[in-house]
Amino acid sequence: MSSIEPPSPETLSGFFRECAAIVGQEWVKVGEDEVAPYGWVAIPFDTAAHMPAGAICPHSADEARAVVMAANRAGVALWPTSTGRNIGYGSSSVADPGTVVLDMRRMNRIEDFDPDLGTVVVEPGVTYHQLQEFIEANGGGYWIDFPGPGPIVSPLGNTLERGHGVTPYGDHFAHSCGYEVLLADGTTFRTGLGGVEGTTSWQSFRYGYGPTLDGIFTQSNFGVITKMGLWLMPAPETYRTLMAVWPEYDDITRLTDCIRDLRMDGTIQTEGVMGNAGIFMAATHRRSDVWDSREALPQELAINTAKEFGLGAWNYVFTLYGRADRVEADYTEAKRRLEAAGATVTDGRDEQAINELTLKSFALFNWTGGGGLTWFSPVAPLRGADMKRQFDLVRAVMDRHGVDFMVGVAFGERAALNVMPMAFDRGDAEWMGRVRDCYTELVGQVTEAGYGIYRTSLGWMDEVARRHGEANLEVNRRIKRALDENGIIAPGKSGIRS
Amino acid sequence: MNRLAAFCILPAAVATAALAQNADEASGIPARTPEQVWASSCGYCHGGPMNAPQLRGRGLPEQLVVFFVRNGANGMPPFHQSELDDETLQALARWIHESPAPPSEQPR
């Protein structure tokens, strides 16, 4: 594992002086009090393990380019962030010591809104809240799709992490179109059709000519993305949110097969989200009130409590969109088939599905208190037997480590992202250590069982990368060396170093 | 509690005034009133039925507010100078200090 060496204090000081001349002294954060908040994390590692060496806050793509070129000359590593709120995956902290945060929050322009095509270009520091206000101020007619911490995070940042929401535009990467990329040597280029002089279609056709490059800049460290095109969802004529509840844990097999078929034939257009009883408990209770123990929350307790509230072991919330006649027809069909698979189906409400910004996902922090949260996020093919096999495996490991089994399932058409929050008290070193050990064992067991991992946190990126194929990692290293010879952009991101 | 309230944890309904695209060109940070900052960030958790502490109506010391905003606390991430300048934060802290509890909120 080769990586750029941490810079000497003299090198770092010289770099910071050069940056001050580019962005202004007040936007070079070097004091301990100024830098420490950039090391704020929810993940189960001490902040010192991933603390940045400073932060630089450019205001424009030109300033960012000058900073990146200075870093490349000095051999100082930069960790680009948008809003820096990759919460539970590492926030704005860094993989390797000596890395300086490139905080692009001040780059917050929204450009090139096309009201006919529903496209827009955003800089890294734009938040979903800002984007929603911009759309409304410019005539509305479009909805945004946002992740759990939507109001305070960045569409560009979330898309580059390949985040998801719950509307038909929930696969954020699939609804981005055209990136402006800054490479370590200062080269700037635009993906897709952005390279055509006077381009008319940068935001309307993703693939461009020749190799399609957008994907290699996601969950990646090959360049810094300074602008991103984004597709907006036309506001639907109507919608209807439903909740399908299955009472028992073993229902996972038949419900998976049923939902897969509804997704594949297009009756249900969205991933939606299915929470297990553990998620319900975490969102509505304090752990110490219902299970004051170092053992994992018993699923029977969670399920029985959920049933008292009219919920069950599995609670699938999804929304149908479109013209009234289509929504009605899809409702009738979905309800019939879900009920045939054992569900109770009722009308529901989900703000995230209907363009109403919310931070309700932060309720997870109340479960344990103490601000500890990380996400274990394996992928499963949408076969009932596979979902049950994966959950059985995970539960056994979590039970052994005393970690509560919670999962929110995002149903693609052929694969599920099984996003499992692991909550804990960061002030309790023993608990934090158990979560860490549990996560590490899960990475091994799940991949050895043939499943991949959708996304991971600082602290596990090297191991997760290794588990996804040595040859794959080596190809990534070769691309890294070609595009970032000195390895200064986010060393260690997704396990990739030059 | 009905089943959906139990499952979804309804957030505060937050009304916001249009402010997009009026960032100060020198700093890049939008000029915002305390009410606008509250509506775009704090109020999502601290203004409604979420279990985050209620802040208004408690006479919270301004410096305490500034400290938590800059450094984060438990599940709340920090808010850096690159998105919230010192002057705006100070005005927010004063506004929180001076604000009465809205009728729907009881300090806890």
Coordinates of C-alpha atoms in Angstrom, one line a residue:
Chain A
M1 CA 0.0 0.0 0.0
S2 CA 2.0 3.0 -1.2
S3 CA 0.8 6.5 -0.4
I4 CA 2.0 10.0 -0.4
E5 CA 4.1 10.7 2.7
P6 CA 2.7 13.2 5.2
P7 CA 4.4 16.6 4.5
S8 CA 7.0 18.0 6.8
P9 CA 5.9 21.0 8.9
E10 CA 8.0 23.3 6.7
T11 CA 6.3 22.0 3.5
L12 CA 2.9 22.3 5.0
S13 CA 3.6 25.9 6.2
G14 CA 4.8 26.9 2.8
F15 CA 1.7 25.3 1.2
F16 CA -0.6 27.2 3.5
R17 CA 1.2 30.5 2.7
E18 CA 0.7 29.9 -1.0
C19 CA -3.0 29.1 -0.4
A20 CA -3.4 32.3 1.6
A21 CA -2.3 34.2 -1.4
I22 CA -4.9 32.3 -3.5
V23 CA -8.0 32.3 -1.3
G24 CA -7.2 34.8 1.4
Q25 CA -5.7 34.2 4.8
E26 CA -9.1 33.9 6.5
W27 CA -10.0 30.9 4.3
V28 CA -6.9 28.9 5.3
K29 CA -7.8 27.0 8.5
V30 CA -4.7 25.9 10.4
G31 CA -5.4 26.7 14.1
E32 CA -6.3 23.7 16.2
D33 CA -9.7 25.2 17.1
E34 CA -10.5 25.9 13.4
V35 CA -9.4 22.5 12.2
A36 CA -10.9 20.3 14.9
P37 CA -14.5 20.6 13.6
Y38 CA -13.4 19.2 10.3
G39 CA -12.4 16.1 12.2
W40 CA -15.9 15.7 13.7
V41 CA -17.1 12.2 13.0
A42 CA -19.9 9.8 14.0
I43 CA -17.9 6.7 13.0
P44 CA -16.4 4.4 15.6
F45 CA -12.9 5.7 15.4
D46 CA -11.1 8.3 17.6
T47 CA -11.2 11.7 15.9
A48 CA -7.4 11.8 16.1
A49 CA -7.2 8.8 13.7
H50 CA -8.7 10.7 10.8
M51 CA -8.0 14.4 11.8
P52 CA -7.1 16.6 8.8
A53 CA -4.0 18.7 8.9
G54 CA -5.9 21.9 7.9
A55 CA -8.6 23.1 5.6
I56 CA -8.6 25.4 2.5
C57 CA -11.9 27.0 1.4
P58 CA -11.8 28.2 -2.2
H59 CA -14.6 30.4 -3.5
S60 CA -14.5 29.4 -7.2
A61 CA -13.3 26.7 -9.6
D62 CA -10.3 29.0 -10.5
E63 CA -9.3 29.2 -6.8
A64 CA -9.8 25.5 -6.4
R65 CA -7.6 24.9 -9.4
A66 CA -4.8 27.1 -8.1
V67 CA -4.9 25.3 -4.7
V68 CA -4.8 21.9 -6.3
M69 CA -1.8 22.9 -8.5
A70 CA 0.0 24.2 -5.4
A71 CA -0.7 21.0 -3.5
N72 CA 0.6 19.0 -6.5
R73 CA 3.8 21.0 -6.6
A74 CA 4.3 20.8 -2.8
G75 CA 3.3 17.1 -2.5
V76 CA 0.5 17.9 0.0
A77 CA -2.6 15.7 -0.1
L78 CA -6.1 17.3 -0.4
W79 CA -9.4 15.8 0.7
P80 CA -12.1 17.4 -1.4
T81 CA -15.5 17.9 0.3
S82 CA -18.7 19.5 -0.7
T83 CA -20.6 20.2 2.6
G84 CA -18.5 17.6 4.4
R85 CA -21.5 15.8 5.7
N86 CA -20.9 12.2 4.7
I87 CA -22.2 11.4 8.1
G88 CA -21.6 7.9 9.3
Y89 CA -19.1 7.3 6.5
G90 CA -16.5 9.7 7.8
S91 CA -17.9 13.2 7.4
S92 CA -15.1 15.6 6.3
S93 CA -12.3 13.7 8.1
V94 CA -9.5 12.1 6.0
A95 CA -8.1 8.7 5.4
D96 CA -4.4 9.3 5.8
P97 CA -2.4 11.6 8.1
G98 CA -1.2 14.9 6.8
T99 CA -4.2 15.3 4.4
V100 CA -5.7 18.8 4.1
V101 CA -9.4 19.3 3.5
L102 CA -10.4 21.2 0.4
D103 CA -13.7 22.6 1.7
M104 CA -15.8 23.7 -1.3
R105 CA -18.8 24.9 0.7
R106 CA -18.3 28.5 -0.6
M107 CA -18.5 27.3 -4.1
N108 CA -22.3 27.3 -4.1
R109 CA -23.5 28.6 -7.4
I110 CA -26.5 27.2 -9.3
E111 CA -26.2 27.7 -13.1
D112 CA -27.9 26.9 -16.4
F113 CA -31.3 26.0 -15.1
D114 CA -33.3 24.7 -18.1
P115 CA -37.0 24.9 -17.4
D116 CA -37.9 22.8 -20.5
L117 CA -35.4 19.9 -19.9
G118 CA -35.5 20.1 -16.1
T119 CA -31.7 20.3 -15.9
V120 CA -29.4 22.4 -13.7
V121 CA -25.7 22.7 -12.9
V122 CA -24.6 22.9 -9.3
E123 CA -21.3 23.5 -7.6
P124 CA -20.2 21.4 -4.7
G125 CA -21.4 23.7 -1.9
V126 CA -25.0 23.9 -3.0
T127 CA -27.4 22.2 -0.6
Y128 CA -30.7 20.5 -1.4
H129 CA -32.4 23.2 0.6
Q130 CA -30.8 25.9 -1.6
L131 CA -31.6 24.0 -4.8
Q132 CA -35.2 23.6 -3.8
E133 CA -35.6 27.3 -3.1
F134 CA -33.9 28.1 -6.4
I135 CA -36.4 25.9 -8.3
E136 CA -39.3 27.5 -6.5
A137 CA -38.0 31.0 -7.1
N138 CA -37.6 30.1 -10.8
G139 CA -41.1 28.9 -11.5
G140 CA -41.2 25.5 -9.8
G141 CA -42.6 22.6 -11.7
Y142 CA -39.8 20.2 -10.6
W143 CA -39.1 18.1 -7.5
I144 CA -35.8 17.2 -6.0
D145 CA -34.8 13.8 -4.7
F146 CA -32.7 13.9 -1.6
P147 CA -31.0 11.6 0.9
G148 CA -31.6 11.3 4.6
P149 CA -29.8 14.5 5.7
G150 CA -31.1 16.4 2.6
P151 CA -31.5 20.0 3.7
I152 CA -27.9 20.4 4.9
V153 CA -26.0 18.3 2.3
S154 CA -24.9 18.7 -1.2
P155 CA -26.5 17.1 -4.4
L156 CA -23.0 17.0 -5.9
G157 CA -21.4 15.4 -2.8
N158 CA -24.2 12.8 -2.4
T159 CA -24.2 11.9 -6.1
L160 CA -20.4 11.4 -6.1
E161 CA -20.9 9.0 -3.2
R162 CA -23.7 7.3 -5.2
G163 CA -26.3 8.1 -2.6
H164 CA -30.0 7.3 -3.0
G165 CA -33.3 8.8 -2.3
V166 CA -36.8 7.4 -2.6
T167 CA -38.5 9.0 -5.6
P168 CA -38.2 7.7 -9.2
Y169 CA -35.0 9.8 -9.4
G170 CA -33.7 8.1 -6.3
D171 CA -30.5 6.7 -7.9
H172 CA -28.7 10.0 -7.8
F173 CA -25.7 9.0 -10.0
A174 CA -28.2 7.8 -12.7
H175 CA -29.8 11.2 -12.7
S176 CA -26.6 13.3 -12.9
C177 CA -25.3 14.4 -16.3
G178 CA -22.0 16.0 -17.1
Y179 CA -19.2 16.8 -14.7
E180 CA -16.6 19.5 -14.7
V181 CA -13.4 17.7 -13.6
L182 CA -10.2 19.3 -12.2
L183 CA -7.2 17.0 -12.3
A184 CA -4.2 17.1 -10.0
D185 CA -2.0 18.9 -12.5
G186 CA -4.6 21.6 -13.1
T187 CA -6.1 20.1 -16.2
T188 CA -9.8 20.9 -16.4
F189 CA -12.3 19.1 -18.6
R190 CA -16.0 18.3 -18.9
T191 CA -17.4 14.8 -19.3
G192 CA -20.1 13.8 -21.7
L193 CA -20.9 16.3 -24.4
G194 CA -19.3 19.1 -22.3
G195 CA -16.2 19.1 -24.5
V196 CA -18.1 20.2 -27.7
E197 CA -17.4 23.8 -28.4
G198 CA -20.6 25.8 -27.6
T199 CA -22.2 22.6 -26.4
T200 CA -26.0 22.5 -26.4
S201 CA -26.4 19.1 -24.8
W202 CA -24.0 18.8 -21.8
Q203 CA -26.8 18.2 -19.4
S204 CA -29.1 16.3 -21.7
F205 CA -27.0 13.4 -22.9
R206 CA -24.8 11.5 -20.5
Y207 CA -22.6 9.3 -22.5
G208 CA -20.8 11.7 -24.8
Y209 CA -18.6 10.1 -27.5
G210 CA -16.1 7.4 -26.8
P211 CA -15.7 6.0 -23.2
T212 CA -18.2 7.4 -20.7
L213 CA -16.1 8.7 -17.8
D214 CA -18.6 10.0 -15.2
G215 CA -18.5 6.8 -13.2
I216 CA -14.8 6.7 -12.6
F217 CA -15.1 10.0 -10.7
T218 CA -17.7 8.6 -8.2
Q219 CA -16.6 7.0 -4.9
S220 CA -13.2 7.9 -6.3
N221 CA -10.1 10.1 -6.0
F222 CA -9.1 10.6 -9.6
G223 CA -10.1 14.2 -9.7
V224 CA -12.0 17.0 -8.1
I225 CA -15.5 17.7 -9.4
T226 CA -16.2 21.4 -9.5
K227 CA -19.6 21.3 -11.3
M228 CA -22.2 18.7 -11.9
G229 CA -25.3 18.5 -14.1
L230 CA -28.4 17.2 -12.5
W231 CA -31.8 16.1 -13.8
L232 CA -34.9 17.2 -11.9
M233 CA -38.1 15.2 -11.6
P234 CA -41.1 16.8 -13.2
A235 CA -43.7 17.4 -10.4
P236 CA -46.2 14.6 -10.8
E237 CA -49.9 15.2 -11.4
T238 CA -50.6 13.1 -8.3
Y239 CA -49.0 10.6 -6.0
R240 CA -50.0 8.1 -3.4
T241 CA -47.8 6.8 -0.6
L242 CA -48.5 3.3 0.7
M243 CA -47.1 1.1 3.5
A244 CA -47.0 -2.6 3.3
V245 CA -46.4 -4.4 6.6
W246 CA -45.3 -8.0 7.1
P247 CA -45.6 -9.4 10.6
E248 CA -42.8 -11.9 10.8
Y249 CA -39.0 -12.0 10.2
D250 CA -39.3 -15.0 7.9
D251 CA -41.6 -13.1 5.6
I252 CA -38.5 -11.5 4.1
T253 CA -38.3 -14.3 1.5
R254 CA -41.8 -14.0 0.0
L255 CA -41.9 -10.2 0.3
T256 CA -38.6 -9.8 -1.6
D257 CA -39.8 -11.9 -4.5
C258 CA -43.1 -10.0 -4.6
I259 CA -41.5 -6.5 -4.5
R260 CA -38.9 -7.5 -7.1
D261 CA -41.6 -8.5 -9.6
L262 CA -43.5 -5.2 -8.9
R263 CA -40.3 -3.3 -9.4
M264 CA -39.2 -5.1 -12.6
D265 CA -42.5 -4.7 -14.4
G266 CA -42.7 -1.1 -13.4
T267 CA -45.8 -1.2 -11.2
I268 CA -43.7 0.3 -8.4
Q269 CA -41.4 3.0 -10.0
T270 CA -39.4 3.7 -6.9
E271 CA -37.0 2.1 -4.6
G272 CA -38.9 3.2 -1.5
V273 CA -37.5 2.1 1.8
M274 CA -38.3 -0.9 3.9
G275 CA -37.5 -0.6 7.6
N276 CA -37.3 -3.5 9.9
A277 CA -38.7 -3.5 13.4
G278 CA -35.3 -2.5 14.8
I279 CA -35.3 0.7 12.7
F280 CA -38.8 1.5 14.0
M281 CA -37.6 1.0 17.6
A282 CA -34.6 3.3 17.0
A283 CA -36.7 6.0 15.5
T284 CA -39.3 6.1 18.2
H285 CA -37.6 5.0 21.4
R286 CA -34.6 5.5 23.5
R287 CA -32.6 2.3 23.9
S288 CA -32.1 2.7 27.6
D289 CA -35.8 2.8 28.1
V290 CA -36.6 -0.5 26.4
W291 CA -33.4 -2.5 26.4
D292 CA -30.7 -1.3 28.8
S293 CA -28.2 -4.0 28.0
R294 CA -24.9 -4.7 26.3
E295 CA -26.6 -7.5 24.4
A296 CA -28.1 -6.8 21.0
L297 CA -31.7 -5.7 21.0
P298 CA -33.8 -9.0 20.7
Q299 CA -35.7 -9.0 17.4
E300 CA -38.7 -10.5 19.2
L301 CA -38.9 -7.4 21.4
A302 CA -38.6 -5.1 18.5
I303 CA -41.2 -7.0 16.4
N304 CA -43.7 -7.3 19.3
T305 CA -43.3 -3.6 20.0
A306 CA -43.8 -2.7 16.4
K307 CA -46.9 -4.8 16.3
E308 CA -48.4 -2.7 19.1
F309 CA -48.1 0.3 16.8
G310 CA -49.7 -1.5 13.8
L311 CA -46.3 -2.3 12.2
G312 CA -44.4 -5.5 11.8
A313 CA -41.1 -7.1 11.3
W314 CA -40.9 -5.4 7.8
N315 CA -42.5 -2.1 6.9
Y316 CA -42.2 -1.1 3.2
V317 CA -43.0 2.5 2.4
F318 CA -43.2 3.5 -1.2
T319 CA -45.0 6.1 -3.4
L320 CA -46.8 5.8 -6.7
Y321 CA -46.5 8.8 -9.0
G322 CA -48.1 10.1 -12.2
R323 CA -51.5 10.8 -13.7
A324 CA -54.4 9.9 -11.5
D325 CA -55.5 7.0 -13.7
R326 CA -52.0 5.5 -13.7
V327 CA -51.7 5.9 -9.9
E328 CA -55.0 4.3 -9.3
A329 CA -54.2 1.3 -11.6
D330 CA -50.8 0.8 -10.1
Y331 CA -52.3 1.0 -6.6
T332 CA -54.9 -1.7 -7.3
E333 CA -52.3 -4.0 -8.8
A334 CA -49.6 -3.4 -6.2
K335 CA -52.1 -3.8 -3.3
R336 CA -53.5 -7.1 -4.7
R337 CA -50.0 -8.6 -5.2
L338 CA -48.6 -7.4 -1.9
E339 CA -51.6 -8.7 0.0
A340 CA -51.3 -12.0 -1.8
A341 CA -47.8 -12.2 -0.4
G342 CA -49.0 -11.7 3.1
A343 CA -48.8 -7.9 3.6
T344 CA -51.3 -5.5 5.1
V345 CA -51.4 -2.5 2.9
T346 CA -52.5 1.0 4.1
D347 CA -52.0 4.6 3.0
G348 CA -49.0 6.2 4.4
R349 CA -46.9 9.4 4.3
D350 CA -43.3 10.0 3.6
E351 CA -42.0 13.6 3.3
Q352 CA -38.8 12.4 1.5
A353 CA -40.9 11.0 -1.3
I354 CA -42.9 14.2 -2.0
N355 CA -40.4 17.0 -2.1
E356 CA -40.7 18.0 1.5
L357 CA -37.2 18.4 3.0
T358 CA -36.8 16.7 6.4
L359 CA -34.1 15.6 8.7
K360 CA -36.1 12.8 10.3
S361 CA -33.3 10.4 9.7
F362 CA -31.4 12.1 12.4
A363 CA -33.8 10.5 14.9
L364 CA -31.5 7.5 14.8
F365 CA -29.0 9.4 16.9
N366 CA -31.6 9.5 19.7
W367 CA -31.6 5.7 20.0
T368 CA -28.3 5.4 21.9
G369 CA -27.3 9.0 22.4
G370 CA -23.6 9.8 22.3
G371 CA -23.4 10.7 18.6
G372 CA -22.1 7.3 17.3
L373 CA -23.3 6.1 13.9
T374 CA -21.9 4.2 11.0
W375 CA -23.5 2.3 8.1
F376 CA -22.8 -1.2 7.0
S377 CA -24.3 -1.4 3.5
P378 CA -24.1 -4.7 1.7
V379 CA -25.8 -5.4 -1.6
A380 CA -28.1 -8.4 -2.2
P381 CA -29.6 -9.7 -5.4
L382 CA -33.3 -9.5 -5.2
R383 CA -34.0 -13.1 -4.6
G384 CA -35.9 -13.9 -1.4
A385 CA -33.5 -16.7 -0.4
D386 CA -30.5 -14.4 -0.8
M387 CA -32.0 -11.6 1.3
K388 CA -32.8 -14.0 4.1
R389 CA -29.3 -15.6 3.9
Q390 CA -27.6 -12.3 4.1
F391 CA -29.8 -11.0 7.0
D392 CA -29.3 -14.3 8.9
L393 CA -25.6 -14.0 8.5
V394 CA -25.5 -10.3 9.6
R395 CA -27.8 -10.9 12.5
A396 CA -25.6 -13.7 13.8
V397 CA -22.5 -11.5 13.7
M398 CA -24.3 -8.5 15.2
D399 CA -25.7 -10.7 18.1
R400 CA -22.3 -12.0 18.9
H401 CA -21.0 -8.4 19.2
G402 CA -24.0 -6.9 20.9
V403 CA -24.9 -4.6 18.1
D404 CA -28.6 -4.0 17.2
F405 CA -29.8 -5.3 13.9
M406 CA -31.4 -2.4 12.0
V407 CA -31.8 -2.2 8.3
G408 CA -33.4 0.1 5.7
V409 CA -33.8 -1.7 2.4
A410 CA -33.7 0.3 -0.9
F411 CA -35.3 -1.9 -3.5
G412 CA -33.7 -1.6 -6.9
E413 CA -35.1 -3.7 -9.7
R414 CA -32.6 -6.5 -9.4
A415 CA -30.6 -5.7 -6.3
A416 CA -31.3 -4.3 -2.8
L417 CA -29.0 -1.9 -1.0
N418 CA -29.3 -3.1 2.6
V419 CA -28.3 -0.1 4.6
M420 CA -27.7 -1.0 8.2
P421 CA -27.1 1.8 10.7
M422 CA -25.0 0.8 13.6
A423 CA -25.7 3.2 16.5
F424 CA -23.6 3.6 19.6
D425 CA -22.3 6.0 22.2
R426 CA -19.0 7.5 21.2
G427 CA -18.3 8.2 24.8
D428 CA -18.2 4.5 25.6
A429 CA -14.9 3.1 24.3
E430 CA -15.9 -0.5 24.9
W431 CA -19.1 -0.1 22.9
M432 CA -17.3 1.7 20.1
G433 CA -14.8 -1.1 20.0
R434 CA -17.5 -3.7 19.7
V435 CA -19.1 -1.8 16.8
R436 CA -15.7 -1.6 15.1
D437 CA -15.0 -5.3 15.5
C438 CA -18.5 -6.2 14.4
Y439 CA -18.1 -4.1 11.2
T440 CA -14.8 -5.7 10.4
E441 CA -16.1 -9.2 10.8
L442 CA -19.2 -8.3 8.7
V443 CA -17.0 -7.1 5.8
G444 CA -15.2 -10.4 5.8
Q445 CA -18.2 -12.7 6.3
V446 CA -20.5 -10.9 3.8
T447 CA -17.9 -10.8 1.0
E448 CA -16.9 -14.4 1.7
A449 CA -20.5 -15.3 1.2
G450 CA -20.4 -13.7 -2.3
Y451 CA -22.0 -10.3 -1.5
G452 CA -20.6 -6.9 -2.3
I453 CA -20.7 -3.7 -0.4
Y454 CA -22.4 -0.6 -1.8
R455 CA -20.4 2.0 0.1
T456 CA -18.2 2.1 3.2
S457 CA -16.7 4.4 5.8
L458 CA -13.3 5.6 6.5
G459 CA -11.5 3.0 8.5
W460 CA -12.6 0.1 6.2
M461 CA -12.0 1.4 2.7
D462 CA -8.7 -0.5 2.2
E463 CA -10.2 -3.8 3.4
V464 CA -13.4 -3.4 1.4
A465 CA -11.4 -2.5 -1.7
R466 CA -9.3 -5.6 -1.2
R467 CA -12.4 -7.8 -0.9
H468 CA -13.7 -6.5 -4.2
G469 CA -10.8 -7.9 -6.1
E470 CA -7.1 -7.3 -6.1
A471 CA -7.1 -6.9 -9.9
N472 CA -9.9 -4.4 -9.7
L473 CA -7.9 -2.4 -7.1
E474 CA -4.8 -2.6 -9.2
V475 CA -6.7 -1.2 -12.3
N476 CA -7.9 1.7 -10.1
R477 CA -4.3 2.3 -9.0
R478 CA -3.2 2.5 -12.6
I479 CA -5.9 5.0 -13.4
K480 CA -4.9 6.9 -10.3
R481 CA -1.3 7.1 -11.3
A482 CA -2.2 8.2 -14.8
L483 CA -4.5 11.0 -13.6
D484 CA -2.8 12.0 -10.3
E485 CA 0.8 11.0 -10.6
N486 CA 1.8 12.3 -7.2
G487 CA -1.3 10.9 -5.5
I488 CA -2.4 14.1 -3.9
I489 CA -6.2 13.8 -4.3
A490 CA -7.8 12.0 -1.4
P491 CA -5.3 9.2 -0.8
G492 CA -7.1 6.2 0.6
K493 CA -10.5 7.1 -0.7
S494 CA -12.1 3.7 -1.6
G495 CA -8.8 2.1 -0.8
I496 CA -7.1 3.8 -3.8
R497 CA -3.6 5.2 -3.6
S498 CA -1.1 6.0 -6.3
Chain B
M1 CA -49.7 7.6 18.3
N2 CA -50.9 6.4 15.0
R3 CA -48.8 4.0 13.0
L4 CA -47.4 6.5 10.6
A5 CA -46.4 9.1 13.1
A6 CA -44.7 6.3 14.9
F7 CA -42.8 5.1 11.9
C8 CA -42.0 8.3 10.1
I9 CA -41.2 10.9 12.9
L10 CA -42.8 13.8 11.3
P11 CA -40.5 16.8 11.0
A12 CA -41.4 20.4 11.6
A13 CA -43.2 22.1 8.8
V14 CA -40.7 24.8 7.9
A15 CA -41.7 27.8 5.8
T16 CA -38.8 29.5 4.1
A17 CA -38.4 32.7 2.3
A18 CA -36.7 32.6 -1.1
L19 CA -33.1 33.4 -0.7
A20 CA -31.3 31.3 -3.2
Q21 CA -28.5 32.9 -5.3
N22 CA -28.0 36.0 -3.2
A23 CA -24.6 34.9 -1.9
D24 CA -22.2 37.7 -1.0
E25 CA -19.8 37.7 -4.0
A26 CA -16.8 38.3 -1.9
S27 CA -17.3 35.5 0.6
G28 CA -19.6 33.2 -1.2
I29 CA -21.7 33.0 1.9
P30 CA -25.4 33.9 1.6
A31 CA -26.5 36.9 3.6
R32 CA -29.2 35.5 5.8
T33 CA -31.3 36.6 8.7
P34 CA -31.5 34.5 11.8
E35 CA -34.9 33.3 10.8
Q36 CA -33.6 32.2 7.5
V37 CA -30.7 30.3 9.0
W38 CA -33.1 28.7 11.5
A39 CA -35.5 27.7 8.7
S40 CA -32.8 26.2 6.4
S41 CA -31.0 24.2 9.1
C42 CA -31.6 24.4 12.9
G43 CA -35.4 24.3 12.7
Y44 CA -35.5 20.9 11.0
C45 CA -34.4 19.2 14.3
H46 CA -34.8 21.8 17.0
G47 CA -38.1 23.3 16.0
G48 CA -40.5 20.4 16.0
P49 CA -41.3 17.0 17.3
M50 CA -37.8 15.6 16.7
N51 CA -36.1 14.8 19.9
A52 CA -33.4 17.4 19.5
P53 CA -33.4 19.9 22.4
Q54 CA -35.7 22.9 22.0
L55 CA -33.6 26.0 22.0
R56 CA -35.9 29.0 21.9
G57 CA -37.5 30.3 25.1
R58 CA -34.7 29.1 27.3
G59 CA -32.4 32.2 27.3
L60 CA -29.5 30.1 26.2
P61 CA -26.2 31.9 26.5
E62 CA -25.1 33.1 23.1
Q63 CA -21.6 31.7 23.4
L64 CA -23.0 28.3 24.1
V65 CA -25.0 28.4 20.9
V66 CA -21.9 29.5 19.0
F67 CA -19.8 26.7 20.5
F68 CA -22.2 23.9 19.6
V69 CA -22.8 25.3 16.1
R70 CA -19.0 25.5 15.4
N71 CA -18.1 22.2 17.0
G72 CA -21.1 20.0 16.7
A73 CA -22.7 17.9 19.5
N74 CA -23.8 14.3 19.6
G75 CA -25.5 13.7 16.2
M76 CA -25.4 17.4 15.2
P77 CA -22.6 18.1 12.7
P78 CA -20.5 21.3 13.0
F79 CA -21.3 24.3 10.8
H80 CA -18.1 25.9 9.5
Q81 CA -17.3 29.5 8.7
S82 CA -17.4 28.5 5.0
E83 CA -21.2 28.3 5.2
L84 CA -22.1 30.4 8.2
D85 CA -19.9 33.5 8.9
D86 CA -19.2 34.8 12.4
E87 CA -21.5 37.8 12.1
T88 CA -24.5 35.7 11.0
L89 CA -23.8 33.1 13.7
Q90 CA -23.6 35.8 16.3
A91 CA -26.9 37.2 15.2
L92 CA -28.4 33.7 15.2
A93 CA -27.2 33.1 18.7
R94 CA -28.7 36.4 19.9
W95 CA -32.0 35.6 18.2
I96 CA -32.1 32.2 19.9
H97 CA -31.2 33.8 23.2
E98 CA -34.0 36.4 22.9
S99 CA -36.7 34.3 21.2
P100 CA -39.7 33.2 23.2
A101 CA -40.7 29.6 22.9
P102 CA -43.3 29.3 20.1
P103 CA -46.7 28.2 21.4
S104 CA -46.2 24.7 20.1
E105 CA -42.8 24.3 21.8
Q106 CA -42.2 23.7 25.5
P107 CA -38.6 23.8 26.6
R108 CA -37.2 20.5 27.7

